[in-house]
Amino acid sequence: MNEIKCPNCGQVFKIDESVFKDIVKQIRDQEFEKEISERSALLAKDKESAVRLVQSEAENRLKSQTAALEKKITELSMQLKTQESEKKLAVNEALAQLEKKLSEKEKLISSLQNENQLQLKEQALAVSEAVRQIEKERDVLQVQLQAKAQEQQLQQASLKSQYEAELRRRDELIAYYKDFKARQSTKMIGESLEQHCETEFNQLRATGFQNAYFEKDNDIRTGSKGDYIYREADEEGNEIISIMFEMKNEQDETSSKKKNEDFLKELNKDREEKNCEYAVLVSLLEPDSELYNAGIVDKSHRYPKMYVIRPQFFIPIITLLRNAALNSLAYKRQLKQLQSQNIDITHFEENMIAFKEGFARNFDLASRKFQTAIDEIDKTIQHLQKTKEALISSENNLRLANNKAEDLSIKRLTRNSPTMAAKFSELAADKKIKG
């Protein structure tokens, strides 16, 4: 089916293809020539109108281009005139601005010169002020230095007076001991020095050394003894400090002068034998020695924890050593705890070692017994294996005997015995006859 639309009313209707072909053929036959002639005429008219249109358009385009060109030329000439005037104005304006800038720079230069002069004046004033300030500080420092120098002079004078007073006290003490020794024998001198130290200690025992032991060393079981032993313990019975004291003195008129070094070895021996921590030699020997007169002398480089003092340092040496021991008491307690812990650990290790040794011994015995049992089992297995082999051999022999018995027959028995074969033949013949 083909559709045809009416050009007038616009209605669409359908026709068969055969009818459509007939209509097309009629139209093509009747209208074809008419259409050709009409189109030829139309083409001729269109050609003429197109030519005229092109000519008119070309003329109009030429006229418009000519007018535009003339207008362009006019505009360009006007622009040239305008640019020339603008250039003149720009040059004049630039000159004016340049002159203005030059005048401003001249003013700026003059103002800078004025400012520089003002700054120079201010700097000069500041320098002068700084100089005055420095001079003022210098004066203050000079005053302080003078005051410091006066203070140092006063301190030096005070120290000098103190030193002179100390020297006087020392000279008086030396003179006292010289006079004291001159009035006594050698034995009394030594005993008096011991009594002097004991008196010094007993004066402070009730206030500063309530728990201290300070008595003469009377134990001569080891062949020698010191003069005094000082011991002190805490409330728990832990020893805080122990000191072995030896007192030595001699008269000035004695011909054989002793030295402090002569007694250190024996004092160290007494300290070790009496189980004391420190050893102190209270000595008036070598009275002119600046080393021993200066104060407490440490001799630990020769013997452990050994000191040499003059009698006036008897109480101070006890106080110093006691305070140091009190400071280390906490560490001693910790050490004692560690030692007790180490003892417990040692006992634990000993018990563990004993257990390990007993276990190892029992394990060794059990291992040997176990090995013996295994060896016996191996021997039994070997014996059973031999018995098994013998039984297997017997079974093989019985099987062979059985086989031989099964293979046994009269024919086989009489194979190499003609007499027995004849006998069995006769027996067989008799059985047949009887039967």
Coordinates of N, CA, C and O in Angstrom, one line a residue, residues 206-313:
A206 N 77.5 12.1 127.4 CA 76.1 12.1 127.8 C 75.2 12.9 126.8 O 74.0 12.6 126.7
T207 N 75.8 13.8 126.0 CA 75.0 14.6 125.1 C 75.1 14.1 123.7 O 74.1 14.1 122.9
G208 N 76.2 13.7 123.2 CA 76.4 13.4 121.8 C 76.7 11.9 121.5 O 76.6 11.5 120.4
F209 N 77.1 11.1 122.5 CA 77.5 9.8 122.3 C 76.9 8.8 123.3 O 77.6 8.1 124.0
Q210 N 75.5 8.8 123.4 CA 74.9 8.0 124.4 C 75.1 6.5 124.2 O 75.2 5.7 125.1
N211 N 75.0 6.1 122.9 CA 75.1 4.7 122.5 C 76.5 4.3 122.1 O 76.7 3.2 121.5
A212 N 77.5 5.1 122.4 CA 78.9 4.8 122.0 C 79.6 4.0 123.1 O 79.4 4.2 124.3
Y213 N 80.6 3.2 122.6 CA 81.5 2.5 123.5 C 82.9 3.1 123.2 O 83.4 3.1 122.1
F214 N 83.5 3.6 124.3 CA 84.9 4.1 124.2 C 85.7 3.7 125.4 O 85.5 4.2 126.5
E215 N 86.5 2.7 125.3 CA 87.2 2.1 126.4 C 88.6 1.7 125.9 O 88.9 1.7 124.7
K216 N 89.5 1.5 126.9 CA 90.9 1.1 126.6 C 90.9 -0.3 126.0 O 90.1 -1.1 126.4
D217 N 91.9 -0.5 125.1 CA 92.0 -1.8 124.5 C 92.9 -2.6 125.4 O 94.1 -2.4 125.5
N218 N 92.4 -3.6 126.1 CA 93.1 -4.4 127.1 C 93.3 -5.8 126.6 O 93.8 -6.7 127.3
D219 N 92.9 -6.1 125.4 CA 93.0 -7.5 124.8 C 94.3 -7.7 124.1 O 94.6 -7.0 123.1
I220 N 95.2 -8.5 124.8 CA 96.5 -8.7 124.3 C 96.7 -10.1 123.8 O 97.8 -10.6 123.7
R221 N 95.6 -10.8 123.4 CA 95.7 -12.2 123.0 C 96.5 -12.3 121.7 O 97.1 -13.3 121.4
T222 N 96.5 -11.3 120.9 CA 97.2 -11.3 119.6 C 98.6 -10.9 119.7 O 99.3 -10.8 118.7
G223 N 99.0 -10.4 120.9 CA 100.4 -10.0 121.1 C 100.6 -8.5 121.0 O 101.7 -8.0 121.4
S224 N 99.6 -7.7 120.6 CA 99.7 -6.3 120.6 C 98.3 -5.7 120.8 O 97.3 -6.4 120.6
K225 N 98.3 -4.4 121.2 CA 97.0 -3.8 121.4 C 97.1 -2.3 121.1 O 98.2 -1.7 121.2
G226 N 96.0 -1.7 120.8 CA 96.0 -0.2 120.7 C 95.7 0.4 122.0 O 95.8 -0.2 123.1
D227 N 95.4 1.7 122.0 CA 95.1 2.4 123.2 C 93.6 2.4 123.6 O 93.2 2.1 124.7
Y228 N 92.8 2.9 122.6 CA 91.4 3.0 122.8 C 90.6 2.5 121.6 O 91.1 2.6 120.4
I229 N 89.4 1.9 121.9 CA 88.5 1.5 120.8 C 87.2 2.2 120.9 O 86.6 2.2 122.0
Y230 N 86.8 2.8 119.8 CA 85.4 3.5 119.8 C 84.5 2.6 118.9 O 84.8 2.4 117.8
R231 N 83.4 2.3 119.5 CA 82.3 1.5 118.7 C 81.0 2.1 119.0 O 80.7 2.6 120.1
E232 N 80.1 2.1 117.9 CA 78.8 2.6 118.1 C 77.9 1.8 117.2 O 78.2 1.5 116.0
A233 N 76.7 1.4 117.7 CA 75.7 0.6 117.0 C 74.3 1.3 117.1 O 74.1 2.1 118.0
D234 N 73.4 0.9 116.1 CA 72.1 1.4 116.2 C 71.2 0.6 117.1 O 71.6 -0.3 117.8
E235 N 69.9 0.9 117.1 CA 68.9 0.2 118.0 C 68.8 -1.3 117.6 O 68.5 -2.1 118.5
E236 N 69.1 -1.6 116.4 CA 68.9 -3.0 115.9 C 70.2 -3.8 116.1 O 70.3 -5.0 115.8
G237 N 71.2 -3.2 116.6 CA 72.5 -3.9 116.9 C 73.4 -3.8 115.7 O 74.5 -4.4 115.8
N238 N 73.1 -3.1 114.6 CA 74.0 -3.0 113.5 C 75.1 -2.0 113.8 O 74.8 -0.8 114.3
E239 N 76.3 -2.4 113.6 CA 77.4 -1.5 113.9 C 77.5 -0.3 112.9 O 77.4 -0.5 111.7
I240 N 77.5 0.9 113.5 CA 77.6 2.1 112.7 C 79.0 2.5 112.3 O 79.4 2.7 111.2
I241 N 79.9 2.5 113.3 CA 81.3 2.8 113.1 C 82.1 2.2 114.2 O 81.7 2.0 115.3
S242 N 83.4 2.0 113.9 CA 84.4 1.5 114.9 C 85.8 2.1 114.5 O 86.2 2.1 113.4
I243 N 86.5 2.6 115.6 CA 87.7 3.3 115.4 C 88.7 2.8 116.4 O 88.4 2.6 117.6
M244 N 89.9 2.5 115.9 CA 91.1 2.1 116.8 C 91.9 3.3 116.9 O 92.4 3.9 116.0
F245 N 92.1 3.8 118.2 CA 92.9 5.0 118.5 C 94.3 4.6 119.1 O 94.3 3.6 119.9
E246 N 95.3 5.3 118.7 CA 96.6 5.2 119.3 C 97.1 6.6 119.6 O 97.1 7.5 118.8
M247 N 97.6 6.8 120.9 CA 98.1 8.1 121.3 C 99.6 8.1 121.4 O 100.1 7.2 122.1
K248 N 100.3 9.0 120.8 CA 101.8 9.0 120.8 C 102.3 10.4 121.2 O 101.8 11.4 120.6
N249 N 103.3 10.5 122.1 CA 103.9 11.7 122.5 C 105.3 11.4 123.0 O 105.7 10.3 123.3
E250 N 106.2 12.5 123.0 CA 107.5 12.3 123.6 C 108.0 13.7 124.1 O 107.5 14.7 123.7
Q251 N 109.0 13.6 124.9 CA 109.6 14.9 125.4 C 110.5 15.5 124.3 O 111.1 14.8 123.5
D252 N 110.7 16.8 124.4 CA 111.5 17.5 123.4 C 113.0 17.1 123.6 O 113.8 17.2 122.7
E253 N 113.3 16.8 124.9 CA 114.8 16.5 125.1 C 115.1 15.1 124.8 O 116.3 14.7 124.9
T254 N 114.2 14.2 124.3 CA 114.5 12.9 124.0 C 115.5 12.9 122.8 O 115.3 13.5 121.8
S255 N 116.5 12.0 122.9 CA 117.5 12.0 121.8 C 117.0 11.3 120.6 O 117.3 11.8 119.5
S256 N 116.3 10.2 120.7 CA 115.8 9.5 119.6 C 114.4 10.0 119.2 O 113.5 9.7 119.9
K257 N 114.3 10.8 118.2 CA 113.0 11.4 117.8 C 112.3 10.4 117.0 O 112.8 9.9 116.0
K258 N 111.0 10.1 117.4 CA 110.2 9.2 116.6 C 109.3 10.0 115.6 O 109.1 11.2 115.8
K259 N 108.9 9.3 114.5 CA 108.0 10.0 113.5 C 106.7 9.2 113.5 O 106.6 8.1 114.0
N260 N 105.7 9.9 113.0 CA 104.4 9.3 113.0 C 104.3 8.1 112.1 O 103.6 7.2 112.4
E261 N 105.1 8.1 111.0 CA 105.1 7.0 110.1 C 105.6 5.7 110.8 O 105.2 4.6 110.3
D262 N 106.3 5.8 111.9 CA 106.9 4.6 112.6 C 105.8 3.8 113.2 O 106.0 2.6 113.6
F263 N 104.6 4.4 113.5 CA 103.6 3.7 114.2 C 102.4 3.3 113.4 O 101.4 2.7 113.9
L264 N 102.4 3.7 112.1 CA 101.2 3.4 111.3 C 101.0 1.9 111.0 O 99.9 1.4 111.0
K265 N 102.1 1.2 110.7 CA 102.0 -0.2 110.4 C 101.4 -1.0 111.6 O 100.5 -1.8 111.4
E266 N 101.9 -0.8 112.8 CA 101.4 -1.5 114.0 C 100.0 -1.1 114.2 O 99.2 -2.0 114.6
L267 N 99.6 0.2 114.0 CA 98.2 0.6 114.3 C 97.3 -0.1 113.3 O 96.2 -0.5 113.7
N268 N 97.7 -0.2 112.0 CA 96.9 -0.9 111.0 C 96.7 -2.3 111.4 O 95.6 -2.9 111.2
K269 N 97.8 -3.0 111.9 CA 97.7 -4.4 112.4 C 96.7 -4.5 113.5 O 95.8 -5.4 113.5
D270 N 96.7 -3.6 114.5 CA 95.8 -3.6 115.6 C 94.3 -3.4 115.1 O 93.4 -4.0 115.6
R271 N 94.2 -2.5 114.2 CA 92.8 -2.3 113.6 C 92.3 -3.5 113.0 O 91.1 -3.9 113.2
E272 N 93.1 -4.2 112.2 CA 92.6 -5.4 111.5 C 92.3 -6.6 112.5 O 91.3 -7.3 112.4
E273 N 93.2 -6.7 113.6 CA 93.0 -7.8 114.5 C 91.8 -7.5 115.4 O 91.1 -8.5 115.8
K274 N 91.5 -6.3 115.7 CA 90.3 -6.0 116.6 C 89.1 -5.6 115.7 O 88.1 -5.2 116.3
N275 N 89.2 -5.9 114.4 CA 88.1 -5.7 113.5 C 87.4 -4.3 113.6 O 86.2 -4.2 113.7
C276 N 88.3 -3.3 113.5 CA 87.8 -1.9 113.5 C 87.8 -1.4 112.1 O 88.7 -1.8 111.2
E277 N 86.9 -0.5 111.8 CA 86.8 0.1 110.4 C 87.9 1.1 110.2 O 88.5 1.2 109.1
Y278 N 88.1 2.0 111.1 CA 89.1 3.1 111.0 C 90.2 3.0 112.0 O 90.1 2.3 113.0
A279 N 91.3 3.7 111.7 CA 92.4 3.8 112.6 C 92.9 5.2 112.6 O 93.1 5.9 111.6
V280 N 93.1 5.8 113.9 CA 93.4 7.2 114.1 C 94.6 7.2 115.0 O 94.5 6.7 116.1
L281 N 95.6 7.9 114.6 CA 96.8 8.2 115.4 C 96.7 9.6 116.0 O 96.8 10.6 115.2
V282 N 96.5 9.7 117.3 CA 96.5 11.0 118.0 C 98.0 11.3 118.4 O 98.5 10.6 119.3
S283 N 98.6 12.3 117.8 CA 100.0 12.4 117.9 C 100.5 13.8 118.2 O 99.9 14.8 117.7
L284 N 101.5 13.9 119.1 CA 102.2 15.2 119.3 C 103.6 15.1 118.7 O 104.5 16.0 119.0
L285 N 103.9 14.0 118.0 CA 105.2 13.9 117.4 C 105.4 14.9 116.2 O 104.4 15.3 115.7
E286 N 106.6 15.1 115.9 CA 107.0 16.1 114.8 C 106.2 17.4 115.0 O 105.4 17.8 114.2
P287 N 106.5 18.1 116.1 CA 105.7 19.3 116.4 C 106.0 20.4 115.4 O 105.1 21.3 115.3
D288 N 107.1 20.4 114.7 CA 107.3 21.5 113.7 C 106.9 21.2 112.3 O 107.1 22.0 111.4
S289 N 106.2 20.0 112.1 CA 105.7 19.6 110.8 C 104.5 20.5 110.4 O 103.5 20.4 111.1
E290 N 104.6 21.2 109.3 CA 103.4 22.0 108.8 C 102.3 21.0 108.3 O 101.1 21.4 108.4
L291 N 102.7 19.8 107.9 CA 101.6 18.9 107.4 C 100.7 18.5 108.5 O 99.5 18.6 108.4
Y292 N 101.3 18.1 109.7 CA 100.5 17.6 110.8 C 99.9 18.7 111.6 O 98.8 18.5 112.2
N293 N 100.5 19.9 111.6 CA 100.0 21.0 112.3 C 98.8 21.7 111.6 O 98.1 22.5 112.2
A294 N 98.6 21.3 110.3 CA 97.6 22.0 109.5 C 96.2 21.4 109.8 O 95.2 22.1 109.6
G295 N 96.1 20.2 110.3 CA 94.8 19.7 110.6 C 94.8 18.1 110.5 O 95.8 17.5 110.9
I296 N 93.7 17.6 110.0 CA 93.5 16.1 109.9 C 94.3 15.7 108.6 O 94.1 16.2 107.6
V297 N 95.2 14.7 108.8 CA 96.0 14.2 107.7 C 95.5 12.8 107.3 O 95.5 11.9 108.2
D298 N 95.1 12.6 106.1 CA 94.6 11.4 105.6 C 95.8 10.5 105.1 O 96.6 10.9 104.2
K299 N 95.9 9.3 105.7 CA 97.0 8.4 105.4 C 96.5 7.1 104.6 O 97.1 6.1 104.7
S300 N 95.3 7.3 104.0 CA 94.7 6.1 103.3 C 95.5 5.6 102.1 O 95.3 4.5 101.7
H301 N 96.4 6.5 101.6 CA 97.3 6.0 100.5 C 98.4 5.0 101.0 O 98.9 4.3 100.3
R302 N 98.6 5.0 102.4 CA 99.6 4.1 102.9 C 98.8 2.9 103.5 O 99.2 1.7 103.3
Y303 N 97.8 3.1 104.3 CA 97.0 2.1 105.0 C 95.5 2.4 104.9 O 95.2 3.6 105.0
P304 N 94.7 1.5 104.7 CA 93.2 1.8 104.5 C 92.6 2.5 105.7 O 92.9 2.1 106.9
K305 N 91.9 3.6 105.4 CA 91.1 4.3 106.4 C 92.0 4.7 107.6 O 91.6 4.4 108.8
M306 N 93.1 5.3 107.3 CA 94.1 5.7 108.4 C 94.2 7.2 108.4 O 94.3 7.9 107.3
Y307 N 94.2 7.8 109.6 CA 94.3 9.3 109.8 C 95.2 9.6 110.9 O 95.4 8.8 111.9
V308 N 95.9 10.7 110.8 CA 96.8 11.2 111.9 C 96.3 12.6 112.2 O 96.1 13.5 111.4
I309 N 96.1 12.9 113.6 CA 95.6 14.2 114.0 C 96.4 14.7 115.2 O 97.1 13.9 115.9
R310 N 96.2 16.0 115.5 CA 96.6 16.5 116.7 C 95.5 16.4 117.8 O 94.4 16.1 117.4
P311 N 95.8 16.5 119.1 CA 94.8 16.3 120.1 C 93.6 17.2 120.0 O 92.5 16.7 120.3
Q312 N 93.8 18.4 119.5 CA 92.6 19.3 119.4 C 91.6 18.8 118.3 O 90.4 19.3 118.3
F313 N 92.0 17.9 117.4 CA 91.0 17.4 116.4 C 90.5 16.0 116.8 O 89.9 15.3 116.0

